[in-house]
C-alpha positions as CSV (number, residue, x, y, z in Angstrom):
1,X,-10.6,-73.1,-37.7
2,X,-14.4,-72.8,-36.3
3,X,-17.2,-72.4,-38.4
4,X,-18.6,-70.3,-35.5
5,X,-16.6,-67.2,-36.5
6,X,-18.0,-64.0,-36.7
7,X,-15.1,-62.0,-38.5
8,X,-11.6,-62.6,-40.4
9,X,-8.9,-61.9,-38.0
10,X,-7.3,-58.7,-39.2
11,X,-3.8,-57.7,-39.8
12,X,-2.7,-53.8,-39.0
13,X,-5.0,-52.1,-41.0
14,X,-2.9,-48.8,-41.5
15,X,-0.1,-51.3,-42.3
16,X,-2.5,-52.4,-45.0
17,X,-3.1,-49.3,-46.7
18,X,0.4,-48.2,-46.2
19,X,0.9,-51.1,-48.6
20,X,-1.4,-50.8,-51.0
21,X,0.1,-47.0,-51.3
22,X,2.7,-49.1,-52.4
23,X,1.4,-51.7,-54.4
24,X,2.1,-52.1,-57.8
25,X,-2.0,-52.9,-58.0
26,X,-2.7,-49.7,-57.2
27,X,-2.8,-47.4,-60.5
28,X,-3.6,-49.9,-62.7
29,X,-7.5,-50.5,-59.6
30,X,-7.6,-46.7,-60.0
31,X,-8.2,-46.8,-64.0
32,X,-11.4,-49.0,-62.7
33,X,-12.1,-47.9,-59.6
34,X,-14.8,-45.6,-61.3
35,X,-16.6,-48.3,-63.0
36,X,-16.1,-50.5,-59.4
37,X,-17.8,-47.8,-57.4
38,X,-20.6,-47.4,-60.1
39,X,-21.3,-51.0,-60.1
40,X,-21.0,-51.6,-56.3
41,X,-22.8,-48.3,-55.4
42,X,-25.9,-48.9,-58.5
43,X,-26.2,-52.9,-57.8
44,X,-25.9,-53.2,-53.9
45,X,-22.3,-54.9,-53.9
46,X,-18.7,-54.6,-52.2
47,X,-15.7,-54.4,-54.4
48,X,-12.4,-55.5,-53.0
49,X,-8.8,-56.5,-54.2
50,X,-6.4,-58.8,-52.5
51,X,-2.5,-59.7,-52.3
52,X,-0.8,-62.4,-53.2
53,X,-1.6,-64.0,-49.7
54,X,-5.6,-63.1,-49.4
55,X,-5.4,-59.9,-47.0
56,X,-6.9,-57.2,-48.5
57,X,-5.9,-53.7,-49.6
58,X,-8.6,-51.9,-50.9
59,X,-12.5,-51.6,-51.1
60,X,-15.4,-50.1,-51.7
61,X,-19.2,-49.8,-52.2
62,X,-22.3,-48.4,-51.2
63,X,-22.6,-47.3,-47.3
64,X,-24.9,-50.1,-46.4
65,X,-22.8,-53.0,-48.1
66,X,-19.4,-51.2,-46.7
67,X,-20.7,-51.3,-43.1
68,X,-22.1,-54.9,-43.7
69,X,-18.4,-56.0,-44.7
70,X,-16.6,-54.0,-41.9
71,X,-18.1,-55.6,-39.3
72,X,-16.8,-59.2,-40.3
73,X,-13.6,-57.3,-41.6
74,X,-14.0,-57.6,-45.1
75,X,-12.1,-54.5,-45.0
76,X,-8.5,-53.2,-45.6
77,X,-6.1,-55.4,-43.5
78,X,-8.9,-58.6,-42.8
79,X,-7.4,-62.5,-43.9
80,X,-9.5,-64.1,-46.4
81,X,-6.7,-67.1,-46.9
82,X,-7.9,-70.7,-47.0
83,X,-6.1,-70.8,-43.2
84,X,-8.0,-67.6,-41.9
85,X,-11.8,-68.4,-43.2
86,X,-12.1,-71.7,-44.5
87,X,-13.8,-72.5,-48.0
88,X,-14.5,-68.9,-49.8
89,X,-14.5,-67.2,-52.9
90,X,-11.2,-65.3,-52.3
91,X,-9.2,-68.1,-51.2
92,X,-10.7,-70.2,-53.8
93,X,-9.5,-67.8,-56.8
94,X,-6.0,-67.9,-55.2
95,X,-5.6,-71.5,-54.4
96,X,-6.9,-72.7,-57.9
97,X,-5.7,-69.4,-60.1
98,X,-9.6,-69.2,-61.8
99,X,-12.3,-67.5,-61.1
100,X,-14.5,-68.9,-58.6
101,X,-18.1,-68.1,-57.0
102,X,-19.4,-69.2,-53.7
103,X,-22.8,-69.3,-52.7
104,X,-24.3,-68.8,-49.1
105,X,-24.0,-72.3,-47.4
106,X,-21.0,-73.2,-49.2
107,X,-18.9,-70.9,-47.3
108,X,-17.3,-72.3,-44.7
109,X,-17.9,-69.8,-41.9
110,X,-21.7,-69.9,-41.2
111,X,-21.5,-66.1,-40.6
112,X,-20.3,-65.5,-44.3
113,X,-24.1,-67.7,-45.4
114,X,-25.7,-64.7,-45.7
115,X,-23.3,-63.5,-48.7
116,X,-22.4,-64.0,-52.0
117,X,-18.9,-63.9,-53.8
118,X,-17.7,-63.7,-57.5
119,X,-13.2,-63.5,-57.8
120,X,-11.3,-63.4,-60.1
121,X,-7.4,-63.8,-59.5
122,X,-4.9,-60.8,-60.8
123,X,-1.5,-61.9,-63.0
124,X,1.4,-60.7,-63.8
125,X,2.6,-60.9,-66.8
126,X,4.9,-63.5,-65.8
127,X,2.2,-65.8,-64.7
128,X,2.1,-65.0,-60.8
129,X,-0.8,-64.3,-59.2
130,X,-0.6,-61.2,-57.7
131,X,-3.9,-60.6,-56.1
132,X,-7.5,-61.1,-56.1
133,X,-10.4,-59.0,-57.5
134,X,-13.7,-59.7,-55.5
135,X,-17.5,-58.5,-55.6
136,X,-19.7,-59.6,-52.8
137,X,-23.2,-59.0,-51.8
138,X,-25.9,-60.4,-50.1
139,X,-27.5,-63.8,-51.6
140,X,-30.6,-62.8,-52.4
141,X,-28.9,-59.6,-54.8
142,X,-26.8,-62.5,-56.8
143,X,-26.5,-61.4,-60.4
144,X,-25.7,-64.0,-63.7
145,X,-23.4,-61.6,-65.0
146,X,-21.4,-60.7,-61.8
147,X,-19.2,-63.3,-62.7
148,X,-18.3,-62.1,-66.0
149,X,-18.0,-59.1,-64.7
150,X,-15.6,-59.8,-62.1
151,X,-13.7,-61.3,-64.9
152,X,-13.8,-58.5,-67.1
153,X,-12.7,-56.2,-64.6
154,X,-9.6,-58.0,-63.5
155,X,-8.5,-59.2,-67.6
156,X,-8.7,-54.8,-67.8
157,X,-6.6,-54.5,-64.4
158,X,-3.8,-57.3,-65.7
159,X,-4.1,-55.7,-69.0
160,X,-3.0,-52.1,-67.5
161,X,0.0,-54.0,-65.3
162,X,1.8,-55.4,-68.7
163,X,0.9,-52.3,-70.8
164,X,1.9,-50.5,-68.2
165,X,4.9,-52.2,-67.4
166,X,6.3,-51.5,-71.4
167,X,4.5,-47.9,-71.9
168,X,4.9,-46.3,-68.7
169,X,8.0,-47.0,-67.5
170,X,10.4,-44.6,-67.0
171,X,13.5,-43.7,-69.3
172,X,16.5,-44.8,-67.7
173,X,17.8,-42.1,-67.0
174,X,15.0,-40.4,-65.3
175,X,14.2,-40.6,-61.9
176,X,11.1,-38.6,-61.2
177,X,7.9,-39.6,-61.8
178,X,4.6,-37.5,-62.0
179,X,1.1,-39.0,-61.5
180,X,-1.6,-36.8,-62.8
181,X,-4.0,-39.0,-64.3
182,X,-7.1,-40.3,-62.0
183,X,-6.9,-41.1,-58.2
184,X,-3.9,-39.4,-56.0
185,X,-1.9,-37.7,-57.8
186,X,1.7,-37.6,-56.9
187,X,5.6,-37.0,-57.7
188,X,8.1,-39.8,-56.7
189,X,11.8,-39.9,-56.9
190,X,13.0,-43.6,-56.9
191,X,9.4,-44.8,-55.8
192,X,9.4,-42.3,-52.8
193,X,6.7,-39.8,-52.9
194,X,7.8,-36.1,-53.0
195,X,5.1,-34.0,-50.8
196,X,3.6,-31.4,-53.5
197,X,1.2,-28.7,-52.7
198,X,-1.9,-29.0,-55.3
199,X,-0.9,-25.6,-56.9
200,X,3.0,-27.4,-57.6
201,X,1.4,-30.5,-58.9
202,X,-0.2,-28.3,-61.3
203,X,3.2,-26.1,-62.5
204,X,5.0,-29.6,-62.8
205,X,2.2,-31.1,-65.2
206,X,1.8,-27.9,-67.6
207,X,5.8,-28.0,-67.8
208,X,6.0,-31.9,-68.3
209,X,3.3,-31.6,-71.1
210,X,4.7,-28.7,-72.8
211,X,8.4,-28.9,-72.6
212,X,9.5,-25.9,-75.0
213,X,8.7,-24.3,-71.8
214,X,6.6,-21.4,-70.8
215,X,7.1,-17.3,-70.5
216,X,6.5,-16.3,-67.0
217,X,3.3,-14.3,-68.2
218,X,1.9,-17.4,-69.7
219,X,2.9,-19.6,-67.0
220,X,1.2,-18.0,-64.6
221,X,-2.4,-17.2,-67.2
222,X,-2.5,-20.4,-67.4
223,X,-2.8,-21.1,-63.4
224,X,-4.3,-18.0,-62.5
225,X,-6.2,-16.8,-65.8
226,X,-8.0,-13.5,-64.5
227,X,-8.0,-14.1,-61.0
228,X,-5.6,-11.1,-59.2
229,X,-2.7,-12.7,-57.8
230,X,0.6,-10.9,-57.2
231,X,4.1,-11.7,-59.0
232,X,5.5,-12.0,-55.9
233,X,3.1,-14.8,-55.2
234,X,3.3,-16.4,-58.6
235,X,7.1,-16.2,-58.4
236,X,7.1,-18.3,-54.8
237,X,5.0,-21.0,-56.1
238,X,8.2,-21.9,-58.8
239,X,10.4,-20.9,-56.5
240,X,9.0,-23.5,-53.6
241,X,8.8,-26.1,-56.3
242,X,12.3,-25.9,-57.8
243,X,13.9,-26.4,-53.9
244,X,11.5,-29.2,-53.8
245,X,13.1,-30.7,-57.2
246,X,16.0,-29.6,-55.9
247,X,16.8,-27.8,-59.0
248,X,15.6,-28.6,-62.6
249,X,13.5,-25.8,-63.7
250,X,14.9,-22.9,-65.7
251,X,15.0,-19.2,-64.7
252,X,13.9,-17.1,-67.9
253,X,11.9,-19.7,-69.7
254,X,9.9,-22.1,-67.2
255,X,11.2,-25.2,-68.8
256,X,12.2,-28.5,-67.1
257,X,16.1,-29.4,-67.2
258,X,15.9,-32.7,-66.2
259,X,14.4,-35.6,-67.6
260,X,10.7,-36.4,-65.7
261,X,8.5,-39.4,-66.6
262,X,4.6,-38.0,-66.4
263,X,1.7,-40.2,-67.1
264,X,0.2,-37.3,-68.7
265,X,2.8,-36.8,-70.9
266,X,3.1,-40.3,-72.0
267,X,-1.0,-40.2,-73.3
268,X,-0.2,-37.2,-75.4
269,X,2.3,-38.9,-77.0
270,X,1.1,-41.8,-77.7
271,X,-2.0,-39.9,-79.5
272,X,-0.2,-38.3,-81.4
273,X,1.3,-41.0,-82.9
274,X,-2.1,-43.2,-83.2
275,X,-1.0,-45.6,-80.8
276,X,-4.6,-45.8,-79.1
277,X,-4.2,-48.5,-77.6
278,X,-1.0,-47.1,-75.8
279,X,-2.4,-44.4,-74.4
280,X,-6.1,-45.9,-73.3
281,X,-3.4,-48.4,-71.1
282,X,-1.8,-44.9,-69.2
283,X,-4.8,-43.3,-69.0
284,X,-6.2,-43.8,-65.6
285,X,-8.8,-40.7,-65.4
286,X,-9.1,-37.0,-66.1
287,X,-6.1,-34.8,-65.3
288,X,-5.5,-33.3,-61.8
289,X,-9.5,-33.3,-61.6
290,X,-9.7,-31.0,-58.9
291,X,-8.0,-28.5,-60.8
292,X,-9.6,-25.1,-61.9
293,X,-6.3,-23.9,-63.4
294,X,-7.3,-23.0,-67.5
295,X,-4.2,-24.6,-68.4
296,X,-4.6,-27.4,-67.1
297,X,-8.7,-27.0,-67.5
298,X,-7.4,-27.2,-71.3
299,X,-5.3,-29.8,-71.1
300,X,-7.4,-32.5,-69.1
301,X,-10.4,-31.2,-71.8
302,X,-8.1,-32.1,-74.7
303,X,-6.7,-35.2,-73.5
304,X,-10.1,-36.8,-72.8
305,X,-11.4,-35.2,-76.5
306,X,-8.5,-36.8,-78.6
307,X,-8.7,-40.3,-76.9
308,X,-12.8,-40.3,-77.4
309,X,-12.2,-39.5,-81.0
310,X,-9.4,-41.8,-81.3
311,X,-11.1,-44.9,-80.0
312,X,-14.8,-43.8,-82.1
313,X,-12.7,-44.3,-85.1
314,X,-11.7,-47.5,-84.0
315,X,-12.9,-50.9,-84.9
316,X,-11.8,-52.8,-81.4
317,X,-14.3,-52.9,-79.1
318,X,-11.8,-53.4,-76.4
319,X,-11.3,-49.7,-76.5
320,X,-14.6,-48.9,-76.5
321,X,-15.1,-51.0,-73.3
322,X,-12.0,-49.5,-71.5
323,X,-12.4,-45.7,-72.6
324,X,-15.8,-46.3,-71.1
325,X,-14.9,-46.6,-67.4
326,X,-13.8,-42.8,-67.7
327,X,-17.2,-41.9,-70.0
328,X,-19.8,-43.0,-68.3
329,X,-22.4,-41.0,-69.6
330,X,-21.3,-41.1,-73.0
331,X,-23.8,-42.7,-75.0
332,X,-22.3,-42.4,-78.1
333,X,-19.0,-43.9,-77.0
334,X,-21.5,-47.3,-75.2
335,X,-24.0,-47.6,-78.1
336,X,-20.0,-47.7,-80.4
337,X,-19.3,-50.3,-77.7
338,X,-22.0,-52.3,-78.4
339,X,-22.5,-52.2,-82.1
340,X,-18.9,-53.5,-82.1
341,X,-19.2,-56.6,-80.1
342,X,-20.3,-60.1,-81.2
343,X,-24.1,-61.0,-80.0
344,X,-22.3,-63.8,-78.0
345,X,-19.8,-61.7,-76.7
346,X,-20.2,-61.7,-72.7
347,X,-19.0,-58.1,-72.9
348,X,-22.0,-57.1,-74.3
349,X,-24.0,-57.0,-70.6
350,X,-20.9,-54.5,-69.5
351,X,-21.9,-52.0,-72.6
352,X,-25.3,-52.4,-72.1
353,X,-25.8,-51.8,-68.5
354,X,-23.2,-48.6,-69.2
355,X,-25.4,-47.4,-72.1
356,X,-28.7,-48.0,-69.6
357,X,-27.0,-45.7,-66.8
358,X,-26.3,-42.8,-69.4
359,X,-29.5,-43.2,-70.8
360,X,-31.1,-43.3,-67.2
């Protein structure tokens, strides 16, 4: 390849988003994409993540850093393979399956001289590396912790893919799945999305995490509290939602009536039953956050409440770290953090910088 390139040659970039839509990367970014965009946005960096072949799926970053990247296609659908752009930090980390950083001149391409990159390559539990997680800036912004910190971040992404894999999977015998936690929430049957309105999404979550069921009156308090909306209105919303489901909600009692995997759910649960761990490994960000629907106001409050408290009473500092990507003006949770954590533990810069921001 020439040294003299100017950009990564670029795959379809809609065919690259259409696959990270896909991607079974994609939930477990979203529970960090928060603390990626904080650390991209507050230090001057780009955040990006790879598949198994060095295109990439996703990014982001502050405006200046994005537009930087775009124009030499460090963006959704560029090549950052060994065969596209030579000697980099990307196509290092997959190659050799370790973290790697490359400094200005020792990239390849003299257009990339300019930058710096810290990766770290995403497994599977099976060993396979699945992607790459990447954090790129400008030379003179280089950082001794964005290494560790690139590691960090991808030893929390493989850690949500195998607790994932065991805690949110499905029973067998239930084919719809509801998304409500963190980025883009969804419903899929057999791993095809199900187009919901926002107000549907909302219904299907109160009934998933309250399964006795609701009385229409309470039902529809708890989506409309004292705003003045007709029956007839309240009554279409189930109504449109039950012929998307084709079926499975019950008449008298709003109740589901057939079995529904929610991510939501699945948190509750595993509070309840102190498996913290559990439920800090679903947990991928406040529920339906856009919603202003008191029950599910209530709900998103007292899901974020009983995980806080959960992981203060805990002794693992892991917790402490990854509750903190969804608390990040918390300082009592990033001063726990931090009083938890060895004074050699490389962690401790992640904590500290956190506790700085809420402080700030």
């Amino acid at each position: 390849m020439d040294r003299a390139c100017v950009e990564a040659p670029v795959t379809d970039a809609d065919a690259a988003r259409s696959r990270w839509a896909d991607s079974q990367l994609r939930r477990p970014v979203g529970a960090v994409a928060d603390e990626l965009r904080r650390i991209t946005e507050d230090a001057g960096f780009v955040a990006a993540v790879t598949d198994e072949t060095g295109t990439i799926l996703w990014t982001c970053g502050g405006p200046h850093m994005r537009r930087a990247a775009e124009r030499i296609n460090f963006a959704p659908g560029g090549r950052w393979d060994e065969q596209a752009m030579g000697t980099n930090a990307l196509s290092l980390a997959l190659l050799r399956g370790q973290a790697a950083t490359v400094f200005s001149a020792e990239h390849y391409v003299s257009a990339l001289h300019g930058w710096v990159c810290y990766c770290a390559p995403i497994r599977h539990p099976d060993g396979r590396v699945l992607g790459v997680l990447d954090l790129s800036t400008t030379w003179d912004r280089s950082h001794p912790l964005a290494l560790s910190t690139v590691r960090l971040l991808a030893a929390g992404i493989e850690e949500r893919i195998r607790e994932q894999g065991v805690a949110a999977s499905p029973p067998v015998d239930a084919e719809l799945c509801l998304s409500v936690l963190g980025e883009s929430p969804r419903l899929e049957r057999q791993a095809r999305e199900i187009p919901l309105r926002p107000r549907q999404l909302e219904i299907l979550a109160l009934l998933a995490l309250e399964p006795e069921g609701f009385t229409p009156e309470r039902l529809r308090d708890a989506l409309y509290g004292e705003r003045p909306v007709s029956a007839s209105t309240f009554k279409a919303e189930v109504s449109h939602l039950r012929s998307a489901l084709g079926g499975g909600i019950a008449t008298r009692r709003y109740a589901l009536t057939r079995p529904l995997a929610c991510d939501a759910a699945l948190v509750a649960t595993a509070v309840e039953r102190g498996d913290t761990q559990t439920a800090l490994a679903v947990y991928a960000g406040p529920l339906l956050a856009r919603s202003e629907a008191p029950g599910v106001v209530e709900w998103r409050e007292h899901l974020h409440v009983a995980l806080r408290e959960a992981v203060l009473a805990s002794g693992d500092p892991s917790l402490a770290l990854a509750f903190g990507h969804h608390a990040r003006y918390d300082i009592a949770l990033h001063r726990h953090a931090l009083s938890l954590l060895a004074p050699d533990d490389a962690r401790r810069g992640l904590a500290a910088a956190r506790l700085r921001a809420a402080l700030g």
